[in-house]
Amino acid sequence: MAPSSVVGRRAVPVRRRTSIAVLGVIVAVGLAGCAHTTNGLARLSFAGQVFVAKAGGIAHRAHNDQVLEAGDQVRVATGQADIRLAGSGVLQLRAGSKLTMAATPSLNAGDVLIQPSDQTIRVSAQQATLVVASGAAQFAVDTPTTPAASTPVASTLVAKVYQGTSKLDVAGHVPATIAAPREIDLSPDSHFPLAAVPLHYSAKDAWDVLYLGAAVSISSDLAAAAAGFNAQVPATMGDTASFYQQLVPTLGGQSDFVATFDAIEQSEPAANVVKPGDYLIASVIALRGNQGSFARRLIGALTFSAQGAPWGFVAYDQGVTDLDGVFNDVLAGIGRASLPFSTTSPNQIAIGPPSTVAKPATGSSSPAVTTPTTLPTTPTTNPTVTTTPNQGHSPTTPTTVPPLIQLPVPLVTGPLGSILNPLLDPLIQALNNILAGKG
């Protein structure tokens, strides 16, 4: 009797434990079943004022680490928001942007920075979808303002690619490839097939500055170097491949350089557009690039530059990221040039001004790029010109000359000045002596 009752008493807890275990399994399965819904499509983090509205619902203030589900609409009033996708990658929104979550998120207004990690990200806007496999790209809905509120306004879609290669897929058309740093602007007036153009940089766009600020800064330095170099190279010297092999000795190791140079020089557009500075910079970039053969890199560099791309963008396009190395190679090439006195009219000697552009810090705006200047035809005053000594260069004694005769000495500061000033000082001095009757 006793054993029996003991067994009975022990049997009850066993059954209870079994029931609890089964219940635990059921609860675990239930949680697992709703785990996908709990995790959602993405998680939201932000700084500023951000609102989230459920599908068909009223917008409420968002909270950091909020789960976003299909149909949720995110609107950034101020600040910036990051949407971390469950698949992989980040969508970044800024003030004025509105995006609806889905398997393919939809941009309703403003702009989004697309940064994939391991998987391709697709973002749609109106009738187009930007497909970003890697790198970084901006997708924007640009709605122009109009004085009359009742006037229909057509939006323009802008797809800027900062890194990698993306595709813009427009319904009913073949997808257009956009290789960095290029963009496509899609408007009702666009013609198909769409063609990418050099990215239009804006110093007011923090994302442009983030990815391309350094390239814009070095571009102004290279443009100044090229302008000064072009002003000093006689037309009879800059039209042979051997001239550039003298400037950049490693070009001698490129078996296809001479044939490629001659082919470019003999083409009609090149004869009117390509200058010695262009050839020099493009050759340096081609030597450092990795996009195909040397001939293809050289032609590609000159072509992209002719389309309006700054030299820093041209370098990126050829796979070159060491922009300072490009600039140093160009300066070294200019330093190797053996140039006679320029036959240019003394009052028309143009030099590239020293660059005033400092490499912008991330998120800062980039200053405007200065342009080459031409000396005035007639000095308005009777100045006393004093040259600034460079290292290894003896200072020139200040000289006062009669009005309308003395030519001011254009000075170039920085690394470029150490190369050009020694060339310009004796040239201007010799001309001044001639004009003063001492030559």
Coordinates of C-alpha atoms in Angstrom, one line a residue:
M1 CA 0.0 0.0 0.0
A2 CA 2.7 2.4 1.0
P3 CA 4.8 1.8 -2.0
S4 CA 1.8 2.2 -4.2
S5 CA 0.9 5.5 -2.6
V6 CA 4.5 6.6 -3.0
V7 CA 4.5 5.8 -6.6
G8 CA 1.3 7.6 -7.1
R9 CA 2.6 10.7 -5.3
R10 CA 5.7 10.7 -7.4
A11 CA 3.8 10.1 -10.6
V12 CA 1.9 13.4 -10.4
P13 CA 5.0 15.7 -10.5
V14 CA 6.3 13.7 -13.4
R15 CA 3.2 14.4 -15.4
R16 CA 3.3 18.0 -14.4
R17 CA 6.9 18.4 -15.5
T18 CA 5.9 16.8 -18.8
S19 CA 3.1 19.2 -19.2
I20 CA 5.3 22.2 -18.4
A21 CA 7.9 20.9 -20.9
V22 CA 5.4 20.6 -23.6
L23 CA 4.0 24.1 -22.8
G24 CA 7.6 25.4 -23.0
V25 CA 8.0 23.9 -26.5
I26 CA 4.8 25.4 -27.6
V27 CA 5.8 28.9 -26.3
A28 CA 9.2 28.6 -27.9
V29 CA 7.7 27.6 -31.2
G30 CA 5.3 30.6 -30.9
L31 CA 8.1 33.0 -30.3
A32 CA 10.1 31.6 -33.1
G33 CA 7.1 32.0 -35.4
C34 CA 6.8 35.7 -34.6
A35 CA 10.5 36.3 -34.5
H36 CA 10.6 37.5 -38.2
T37 CA 7.8 40.0 -37.5
T38 CA 9.6 41.2 -34.4
N39 CA 12.8 41.7 -36.2
G40 CA 11.0 43.2 -39.2
L41 CA 12.8 44.4 -42.4
A42 CA 15.1 46.9 -40.7
R43 CA 16.0 48.8 -37.6
L44 CA 16.0 52.6 -37.3
S45 CA 18.5 54.9 -35.6
F46 CA 18.6 58.6 -35.9
A47 CA 19.6 62.0 -34.6
G48 CA 17.0 64.8 -35.0
Q49 CA 13.3 64.6 -35.5
V50 CA 12.1 61.5 -37.3
F51 CA 8.5 60.2 -37.7
V52 CA 7.2 56.7 -38.6
A53 CA 3.7 56.0 -39.9
K54 CA 2.3 52.5 -40.1
A55 CA 0.6 51.6 -43.4
G56 CA -2.5 53.8 -43.7
G57 CA -1.9 55.1 -40.2
I58 CA -0.9 58.4 -38.5
A59 CA 2.8 59.3 -38.2
H60 CA 4.3 59.2 -34.7
R61 CA 7.7 60.2 -33.4
A62 CA 10.2 57.5 -33.9
H63 CA 12.4 56.0 -31.2
N64 CA 15.9 54.7 -31.7
D65 CA 16.3 51.1 -32.5
Q66 CA 12.7 51.0 -33.7
V67 CA 11.8 48.0 -35.8
L68 CA 10.5 48.8 -39.3
E69 CA 8.1 46.5 -41.0
A70 CA 6.7 46.4 -44.5
G71 CA 4.5 49.4 -45.2
D72 CA 6.1 51.6 -42.6
Q73 CA 6.9 55.1 -43.9
V74 CA 9.9 56.9 -42.4
R75 CA 10.0 60.7 -42.7
V76 CA 13.1 62.8 -41.6
A77 CA 12.1 66.3 -40.5
T78 CA 15.5 67.3 -39.2
G79 CA 18.8 65.6 -38.8
Q80 CA 19.7 62.2 -40.2
A81 CA 18.4 58.6 -40.0
D82 CA 20.1 55.3 -40.6
I83 CA 18.0 52.3 -41.7
R84 CA 19.9 49.1 -41.1
L85 CA 18.5 46.4 -43.3
A86 CA 17.9 42.9 -42.1
G87 CA 19.5 41.5 -45.2
S88 CA 22.7 43.6 -45.0
G89 CA 23.6 47.2 -45.7
V90 CA 22.4 50.7 -44.6
L91 CA 20.1 53.3 -46.1
Q92 CA 20.8 56.8 -44.9
L93 CA 18.2 59.5 -45.0
R94 CA 18.5 63.2 -44.3
A95 CA 16.1 66.1 -43.7
G96 CA 13.3 66.2 -46.2
S97 CA 13.5 62.5 -47.1
K98 CA 10.6 60.1 -47.0
L99 CA 10.9 56.4 -47.6
T100 CA 8.4 53.5 -47.5
M101 CA 9.7 50.1 -46.3
A102 CA 9.3 47.0 -48.4
A103 CA 11.4 44.2 -49.8
T104 CA 12.4 47.0 -52.3
P105 CA 12.2 50.2 -50.4
S106 CA 10.5 53.1 -52.2
L107 CA 11.8 56.6 -52.0
N108 CA 8.9 59.0 -52.0
A109 CA 10.8 62.3 -51.5
G110 CA 14.2 63.7 -50.8
D111 CA 17.3 61.5 -51.2
V112 CA 18.9 58.3 -49.8
L113 CA 22.4 57.1 -49.6
I114 CA 22.6 53.4 -50.4
Q115 CA 25.5 51.5 -48.8
P116 CA 25.4 47.7 -49.4
S117 CA 27.4 45.3 -47.3
D118 CA 27.1 41.7 -48.5
Q119 CA 24.0 41.8 -50.6
T120 CA 22.6 43.9 -53.4
I121 CA 20.2 46.7 -52.4
R122 CA 17.4 47.9 -54.6
V123 CA 15.6 51.2 -54.1
S124 CA 12.7 52.3 -56.3
A125 CA 11.4 55.8 -57.0
Q126 CA 8.6 56.5 -59.4
Q127 CA 9.1 54.3 -62.5
A128 CA 12.8 53.5 -61.9
T129 CA 14.8 51.3 -59.6
L130 CA 18.5 51.9 -58.6
V131 CA 20.3 48.6 -58.2
V132 CA 23.5 48.9 -56.0
A133 CA 25.6 45.7 -55.7
S134 CA 28.5 47.3 -53.8
G135 CA 30.1 50.6 -53.0
A136 CA 27.9 53.6 -52.4
A137 CA 25.3 55.6 -54.4
Q138 CA 22.8 58.4 -53.9
F139 CA 19.3 58.2 -55.2
A140 CA 17.3 61.5 -55.1
V141 CA 13.9 62.7 -56.1
D142 CA 14.4 66.3 -57.2
T143 CA 11.2 68.2 -57.4
P144 CA 11.7 71.8 -58.7
T145 CA 9.8 74.6 -57.1
T146 CA 7.3 76.5 -59.1
P147 CA 5.6 79.9 -58.4
A148 CA 2.2 78.6 -59.2
A149 CA 1.1 75.9 -56.9
S150 CA -1.4 74.6 -59.4
T151 CA 1.2 74.1 -62.1
P152 CA 2.2 70.5 -62.5
V153 CA 5.8 69.9 -61.7
A154 CA 7.8 67.0 -63.2
S155 CA 10.3 65.4 -60.8
T156 CA 13.8 64.5 -61.8
L157 CA 15.4 61.4 -60.5
V158 CA 19.2 61.7 -59.9
A159 CA 21.4 58.6 -59.4
K160 CA 24.9 59.4 -58.3
V161 CA 27.4 56.6 -57.9
Y162 CA 30.3 57.3 -55.6
Q163 CA 31.9 53.9 -55.5
G164 CA 31.5 50.7 -57.5
T165 CA 29.1 50.3 -60.4
S166 CA 25.3 50.5 -60.2
K167 CA 22.4 50.1 -62.6
L168 CA 19.4 52.3 -63.2
D169 CA 16.5 50.1 -64.3
V170 CA 13.6 52.0 -65.9
A171 CA 10.5 50.1 -66.8
G172 CA 10.4 49.2 -70.4
H173 CA 14.0 50.0 -71.1
V174 CA 17.4 48.3 -70.9
P175 CA 19.1 49.0 -67.6
A176 CA 21.7 51.8 -67.7
T177 CA 25.1 51.2 -66.1
I178 CA 26.6 53.9 -63.9
A179 CA 30.3 53.5 -63.0
A180 CA 31.7 55.8 -60.3
P181 CA 32.1 58.7 -60.3
R182 CA 29.2 59.3 -62.7
E183 CA 25.5 60.0 -62.5
I184 CA 22.3 59.8 -64.5
D185 CA 19.5 62.4 -64.4
L186 CA 16.2 61.0 -65.4
S187 CA 13.5 63.4 -66.4
P188 CA 10.4 63.4 -68.6
D189 CA 12.6 64.8 -71.4
S190 CA 15.3 62.1 -71.1
H191 CA 16.2 60.2 -74.2
F192 CA 17.0 56.5 -74.2
P193 CA 19.2 54.7 -73.9
L194 CA 20.4 56.6 -70.9
A195 CA 24.1 57.6 -70.7
A196 CA 26.0 58.3 -67.5
V197 CA 27.9 61.6 -67.3
P198 CA 30.6 62.8 -64.9
L199 CA 29.2 63.3 -61.5
H200 CA 28.1 66.9 -60.8
Y201 CA 29.8 67.7 -57.5
S202 CA 28.2 70.1 -55.0
A203 CA 30.1 71.4 -52.1
K204 CA 26.8 71.8 -50.4
D205 CA 26.1 68.1 -50.5
A206 CA 27.7 66.4 -47.5
W207 CA 27.7 63.0 -49.3
D208 CA 29.5 64.5 -52.3
V209 CA 32.1 66.0 -50.0
L210 CA 32.4 62.7 -48.0
Y211 CA 33.2 60.6 -51.0
L212 CA 34.7 63.1 -53.5
G213 CA 36.0 66.1 -51.5
A214 CA 39.6 64.9 -51.7
A215 CA 39.4 64.4 -55.4
V216 CA 38.0 67.9 -56.0
S217 CA 40.8 69.4 -53.9
I218 CA 43.6 67.6 -55.8
S219 CA 41.9 68.5 -59.1
S220 CA 42.4 72.2 -58.4
D221 CA 46.1 71.6 -57.7
L222 CA 46.5 69.6 -60.9
A223 CA 44.6 72.2 -63.0
A224 CA 46.9 74.9 -61.7
A225 CA 50.0 72.9 -62.5
A226 CA 48.7 72.1 -66.0
A227 CA 47.8 75.8 -66.7
G228 CA 51.3 77.0 -65.8
F229 CA 52.9 74.2 -67.7
N230 CA 50.8 74.8 -70.8
A231 CA 51.8 78.5 -70.8
Q232 CA 55.5 77.6 -71.0
V233 CA 55.5 74.7 -73.5
P234 CA 56.0 75.9 -77.1
A235 CA 53.6 74.5 -79.6
T236 CA 56.5 72.7 -81.4
M237 CA 57.5 70.7 -78.3
G238 CA 54.3 69.3 -76.9
D239 CA 53.2 67.3 -80.0
T240 CA 55.7 64.3 -79.8
A241 CA 55.6 61.2 -77.7
S242 CA 59.3 61.6 -76.9
F243 CA 58.7 64.9 -75.1
Y244 CA 56.5 63.1 -72.5
Q245 CA 58.8 60.2 -72.3
Q246 CA 61.4 62.8 -71.2
L247 CA 59.1 64.1 -68.5
V248 CA 57.9 60.6 -67.3
P249 CA 60.7 58.1 -68.0
T250 CA 58.5 55.1 -67.1
L251 CA 56.5 55.8 -70.2
G252 CA 59.4 54.4 -72.1
G253 CA 58.5 51.0 -70.8
Q254 CA 55.0 51.2 -72.3
S255 CA 55.3 49.6 -75.8
D256 CA 52.0 51.0 -76.9
F257 CA 52.5 54.6 -75.7
V258 CA 54.0 56.0 -78.9
A259 CA 51.4 54.5 -81.2
T260 CA 48.5 55.5 -78.9
F261 CA 49.8 59.1 -78.5
D262 CA 50.2 59.4 -82.3
A263 CA 46.7 58.1 -82.9
I264 CA 45.3 60.6 -80.4
E265 CA 47.3 63.5 -81.7
Q266 CA 46.3 62.9 -85.3
S267 CA 42.6 62.8 -84.4
E268 CA 40.8 66.1 -85.2
P269 CA 39.3 66.8 -81.7
A270 CA 42.6 66.1 -79.9
A271 CA 44.5 68.6 -82.1
N272 CA 42.2 71.4 -80.8
V273 CA 41.5 70.3 -77.2
V274 CA 44.3 68.2 -75.7
K275 CA 47.2 70.3 -74.3
P276 CA 50.6 69.3 -72.9
G277 CA 49.3 69.5 -69.3
D278 CA 46.5 67.1 -70.3
Y279 CA 48.8 64.6 -71.8
L280 CA 51.1 64.7 -68.8
I281 CA 48.4 64.2 -66.2
A282 CA 46.6 61.6 -68.2
S283 CA 49.8 59.7 -68.8
V284 CA 50.6 59.7 -65.0
I285 CA 47.1 58.5 -64.2
A286 CA 47.3 55.8 -66.9
L287 CA 50.6 54.5 -65.5
R288 CA 49.0 54.2 -62.0
G289 CA 45.7 52.9 -63.2
N290 CA 44.4 49.3 -63.4
Q291 CA 41.5 49.5 -65.8
G292 CA 42.6 47.5 -68.9
S293 CA 45.6 48.0 -71.1
F294 CA 47.8 51.1 -70.9
A295 CA 46.4 52.4 -74.2
R296 CA 42.8 51.9 -72.9
R297 CA 43.7 53.8 -69.7
L298 CA 45.3 56.7 -71.5
I299 CA 42.4 57.1 -73.9
G300 CA 39.9 56.6 -71.1
A301 CA 41.6 59.3 -69.0
L302 CA 41.6 61.9 -71.8
T303 CA 38.0 61.0 -72.8
F304 CA 36.6 61.4 -69.3
S305 CA 38.5 64.6 -68.8
A306 CA 37.2 66.0 -72.1
Q307 CA 33.6 65.2 -70.9
G308 CA 34.2 67.6 -68.0
A309 CA 35.4 65.3 -65.2
P310 CA 38.0 66.9 -62.8
W311 CA 41.3 65.1 -62.8
G312 CA 40.7 63.6 -59.4
F313 CA 37.5 61.9 -60.8
V314 CA 39.6 60.7 -63.8
A315 CA 42.0 59.1 -61.4
Y316 CA 39.2 57.3 -59.5
D317 CA 37.7 56.2 -62.7
Q318 CA 41.0 54.4 -63.6
G319 CA 41.2 52.8 -60.2
V320 CA 43.8 55.2 -58.8
T321 CA 43.3 56.2 -55.1
D322 CA 46.7 57.7 -54.3
L323 CA 45.8 61.2 -55.5
D324 CA 48.9 62.8 -53.7
G325 CA 51.1 60.3 -55.7
V326 CA 49.5 61.5 -58.9
F327 CA 50.2 65.2 -58.0
N328 CA 53.8 64.4 -57.0
D329 CA 54.4 62.6 -60.3
V330 CA 53.1 65.5 -62.3
L331 CA 55.3 68.0 -60.5
A332 CA 58.3 65.7 -61.0
G333 CA 57.5 65.6 -64.7
I334 CA 57.3 69.3 -65.0
G335 CA 60.6 69.6 -63.2
R336 CA 62.2 67.4 -65.8
A337 CA 61.1 69.6 -68.7
S338 CA 63.8 71.5 -70.5
L339 CA 61.9 74.5 -71.9
P340 CA 63.3 77.5 -73.8
F341 CA 62.0 81.0 -73.3
S342 CA 58.4 81.1 -74.2
T343 CA 57.6 82.9 -77.5
T344 CA 54.3 84.0 -76.0
S345 CA 53.7 87.8 -75.9
P346 CA 55.2 89.1 -72.6
N347 CA 51.9 90.6 -71.6
Q348 CA 50.0 87.4 -72.2
I349 CA 52.0 85.0 -70.2
A350 CA 49.5 82.9 -68.3
I351 CA 50.3 80.8 -65.3
G352 CA 48.2 78.6 -63.0
P353 CA 47.5 80.4 -59.7
P354 CA 48.5 78.7 -56.5
S355 CA 45.8 76.5 -55.3
T356 CA 43.8 77.9 -52.3
V357 CA 41.9 74.7 -51.8
A358 CA 42.7 72.7 -48.7
K359 CA 41.6 69.1 -48.6
P360 CA 38.2 69.2 -47.0
A361 CA 37.5 67.2 -43.9
T362 CA 34.7 64.7 -44.0
G363 CA 31.4 66.5 -44.0
S364 CA 32.8 69.9 -44.7
S365 CA 32.1 71.9 -47.9
S366 CA 34.8 72.3 -50.5
P367 CA 35.9 75.8 -51.5
A368 CA 35.6 77.0 -55.0
V369 CA 38.3 76.1 -57.5
T370 CA 40.4 79.0 -58.7
T371 CA 41.0 79.5 -62.4
P372 CA 44.1 80.5 -64.4
T373 CA 44.7 84.3 -64.8
T374 CA 46.3 86.4 -67.5
L375 CA 48.5 89.3 -66.7
P376 CA 47.0 92.8 -67.5
T377 CA 48.1 94.3 -70.8
T378 CA 49.1 97.6 -69.2
P379 CA 50.1 98.0 -65.6
T380 CA 47.9 100.6 -63.9
T381 CA 50.6 101.7 -61.5
N382 CA 54.4 101.9 -61.4
P383 CA 55.1 99.1 -58.9
T384 CA 58.3 98.0 -57.4
V385 CA 58.4 94.2 -57.9
T386 CA 60.2 92.0 -55.4
T387 CA 60.4 88.3 -56.1
T388 CA 60.0 85.9 -53.2
P389 CA 63.0 83.7 -52.8
N390 CA 62.6 79.9 -53.0
Q391 CA 64.9 77.4 -51.5
G392 CA 68.1 77.3 -53.6
H393 CA 67.0 80.4 -55.5
S394 CA 68.7 83.7 -54.8
P395 CA 66.4 86.7 -54.2
T396 CA 66.1 89.3 -56.9
T397 CA 67.0 92.8 -56.0
P398 CA 63.9 95.1 -56.2
T399 CA 64.0 97.1 -59.3
T400 CA 62.1 100.3 -60.2
V401 CA 61.5 100.9 -63.9
P402 CA 59.7 103.6 -65.9
P403 CA 55.9 103.4 -66.1
L404 CA 54.3 101.1 -68.7
I405 CA 57.5 99.1 -69.2
Q406 CA 58.1 96.9 -66.2
L407 CA 56.3 93.6 -66.2
P408 CA 55.2 92.1 -62.9
V409 CA 56.6 88.7 -62.0
P410 CA 53.8 86.2 -61.5
L411 CA 54.6 84.2 -58.4
V412 CA 53.5 80.7 -57.6
T413 CA 53.6 79.4 -54.1
G414 CA 53.8 75.8 -52.8
P415 CA 55.4 72.9 -54.5
L416 CA 54.5 74.2 -58.0
G417 CA 56.3 77.5 -57.2
S418 CA 59.7 75.8 -56.6
I419 CA 59.5 74.6 -60.2
L420 CA 57.9 77.4 -62.1
N421 CA 59.4 80.5 -60.3
P422 CA 63.0 79.7 -61.4
L423 CA 61.7 79.6 -65.0
L424 CA 59.6 82.7 -64.8
D425 CA 62.0 85.0 -62.9
P426 CA 64.9 85.1 -65.5
L427 CA 62.3 85.3 -68.3
I428 CA 60.6 88.3 -66.9
Q429 CA 63.9 89.9 -65.9
A430 CA 65.2 89.5 -69.5
L431 CA 62.1 91.0 -71.0
N432 CA 62.3 93.9 -68.6
N433 CA 65.9 94.6 -69.6
I434 CA 65.0 94.5 -73.3
L435 CA 62.0 96.9 -72.8
A436 CA 64.2 99.2 -70.7
G437 CA 66.8 99.3 -73.5
K438 CA 69.4 97.2 -71.6
G439 CA 69.2 94.1 -73.6

